[in-house]
Tab-separated table of C-alpha atoms in Angstrom:
chain	number	residue	atom	x	y	z
A	162	ALA	CA	64.553	134.802	205.444
A	163	ALA	CA	67.156	133.248	203.130
A	164	GLU	CA	69.771	135.608	204.453
A	165	ALA	CA	69.072	134.467	208.015
A	166	GLU	CA	69.333	130.877	206.897
A	167	ALA	CA	72.765	131.507	205.216
A	168	GLU	CA	73.945	133.223	208.165
A	169	ALA	CA	72.896	130.236	210.364
A	170	GLU	CA	74.516	127.766	208.085
A	171	ALA	CA	77.789	129.631	208.123
A	172	GLU	CA	77.847	129.781	212.014
A	173	ALA	CA	77.064	125.970	212.161
A	174	GLU	CA	80.038	125.272	209.786
A	175	ALA	CA	82.228	127.651	211.936
A	176	GLY	CA	81.534	125.619	215.014
A	177	GLY	CA	84.393	123.372	214.117
A	178	VAL	CA	86.872	126.207	213.709
A	179	GLU	CA	89.381	126.520	216.463
A	180	ALA	CA	92.406	128.638	217.238
A	181	THR	CA	94.914	128.436	220.014
A	182	VAL	CA	96.686	131.310	221.342
A	183	SER	CA	100.260	130.640	222.168
A	184	ASP	CA	101.348	134.226	222.893
A	185	PHE	CA	100.325	135.067	226.461
A	186	THR	CA	99.399	138.754	225.812
A	187	LEU	CA	96.130	140.731	225.580
A	188	ALA	CA	96.931	141.857	221.975
A	189	ALA	CA	97.369	138.240	220.952
A	190	LEU	CA	94.020	137.235	222.420
A	191	GLN	CA	92.155	140.125	220.934
A	192	LYS	CA	93.655	139.347	217.412
A	193	ALA	CA	92.647	135.627	217.709
A	194	HIS	CA	89.113	136.793	218.736
A	195	ASP	CA	88.960	139.031	215.726
A	196	GLU	CA	89.983	136.409	213.378
A	197	ILE	CA	87.982	133.567	214.445
A	198	PRO	CA	84.387	133.106	212.868
A	199	ASN	CA	81.060	133.208	214.823
A	200	GLY	CA	80.626	129.879	216.530
A	201	GLY	CA	84.446	129.272	216.622
A	202	VAL	CA	86.336	128.045	219.700
A	203	LEU	CA	89.397	129.996	221.163
A	204	ARG	CA	91.538	127.659	223.164
A	205	LEU	CA	93.793	129.083	225.882
A	206	PRO	CA	96.570	126.966	227.067
A	207	ALA	CA	97.632	127.061	230.734
A	208	GLY	CA	99.472	130.287	231.555
A	209	SER	CA	98.957	133.871	232.680
A	210	TYR	CA	97.726	136.292	230.047
A	211	THR	CA	98.646	139.839	230.808
A	212	GLY	CA	98.229	143.256	229.405
A	213	HIS	CA	96.769	146.731	230.060
A	214	GLY	CA	93.230	147.292	228.902
A	215	THR	CA	90.228	145.217	228.150
A	216	PHE	CA	89.776	141.996	226.116
A	217	THR	CA	86.472	142.333	224.482
A	218	ILE	CA	84.441	139.455	223.110
A	219	SER	CA	81.882	140.881	220.690
A	220	LYS	CA	80.649	137.775	218.819
A	221	PRO	CA	79.262	134.302	219.615
A	222	ILE	CA	82.314	132.184	220.359
A	223	SER	CA	83.715	129.791	222.988
A	224	ILE	CA	86.795	130.464	225.035
A	225	GLN	CA	88.218	127.377	226.585
A	226	GLY	CA	90.970	127.477	229.230
A	227	GLU	CA	92.741	124.581	230.978
A	228	GLY	CA	91.197	125.436	234.325
A	229	LYS	CA	90.504	128.185	236.604
A	230	GLU	CA	93.829	127.816	238.499
A	231	SER	CA	95.859	127.275	235.354
A	232	THR	CA	94.507	129.774	232.637
A	233	VAL	CA	94.498	133.224	234.098
A	234	LEU	CA	93.455	136.569	232.399
A	235	SER	CA	95.072	139.386	234.098
A	236	PHE	CA	93.119	142.190	232.582
A	237	ARG	CA	89.501	143.074	232.274
A	238	LEU	CA	87.170	140.770	230.320
A	239	GLU	CA	84.258	142.469	228.473
A	240	ILE	CA	81.495	140.442	226.807
A	241	HIS	CA	79.266	142.349	224.448
A	242	GLY	CA	76.202	140.725	223.108
A	243	SER	CA	76.351	140.887	219.414
A	244	SER	CA	73.531	141.000	216.821
A	245	ALA	CA	74.658	137.452	215.726
A	246	ARG	CA	72.589	134.859	217.249
A	247	GLY	CA	74.454	132.232	219.332
A	248	SER	CA	76.353	131.841	222.652
A	249	VAL	CA	79.375	133.242	224.180
A	250	THR	CA	80.773	130.714	226.491
A	251	VAL	CA	83.825	131.309	228.810
A	252	ASN	CA	84.898	128.149	230.444
A	253	ALA	CA	87.821	127.037	232.826
A	254	VAL	CA	89.533	130.417	233.229
A	255	LYS	CA	90.297	132.923	236.114
A	256	VAL	CA	89.868	136.661	235.390
A	257	THR	CA	91.484	138.957	237.831
A	258	GLN	CA	90.428	142.408	236.876
A	259	GLY	CA	86.675	141.888	236.601
A	260	VAL	CA	84.088	141.017	234.056
A	261	ALA	CA	81.599	143.318	232.328
A	262	ILE	CA	78.709	141.667	230.611
A	263	LYS	CA	76.511	143.597	228.101
A	264	GLU	CA	73.806	141.053	226.949
A	265	ASN	CA	71.375	141.455	224.412
A	266	ALA	CA	68.404	139.543	222.975
A	267	TYR	CA	70.456	137.777	220.405
A	268	THR	CA	73.390	136.376	222.190
A	269	ARG	CA	73.338	134.018	225.122
A	270	ILE	CA	76.343	134.251	227.694
A	271	GLU	CA	77.484	131.284	229.737
A	272	LEU	CA	80.303	131.552	232.250
A	273	LYS	CA	81.340	128.133	233.540
A	274	ALA	CA	83.944	126.861	235.977
A	275	MET	CA	85.355	130.221	236.375
A	276	TYR	CA	86.853	132.407	238.980
A	277	MET	CA	86.643	136.218	238.796
A	278	THR	CA	87.361	139.306	241.000
A	279	VAL	CA	84.991	142.072	241.395
A	280	PRO	CA	85.961	145.792	241.783
A	281	ASN	CA	86.322	145.679	245.672
A	282	GLY	CA	89.005	143.103	245.330
A	283	SER	CA	86.944	140.199	246.502
A	284	GLY	CA	86.406	137.187	244.297
A	285	GLY	CA	84.228	134.163	243.765
A	286	ASP	CA	83.469	131.175	241.777
A	287	VAL	CA	80.944	131.101	238.934
A	288	ARG	CA	79.046	127.955	239.321
A	289	GLU	CA	76.817	126.166	236.897
């Protein structure tokens, strides 16, 4: 119980931690994700983030773009629920290569103000 409380406190403190990605590459996004603590916020300025492969979110963080027409992720986005309790929130971005979500009982996933394509090439808005 004490270990769970310590983990919850650490996550609450991390909620104020933010990182802004200024390099518009998949590698830069993944590096920033890996360095930010659980509960942190990854801010994406307007621009097109490109790369070959998959951007994997594997812990409870928030990703905040400048708008679904302004912040574009031109690769696949994969969200894995982690064993850490909390939420993964993706807000105000456009994803052009599809989104895979692998949720579990510990992590809540929220997609807001977002546009994404699906494998057949059609797309649609995610609405709250």
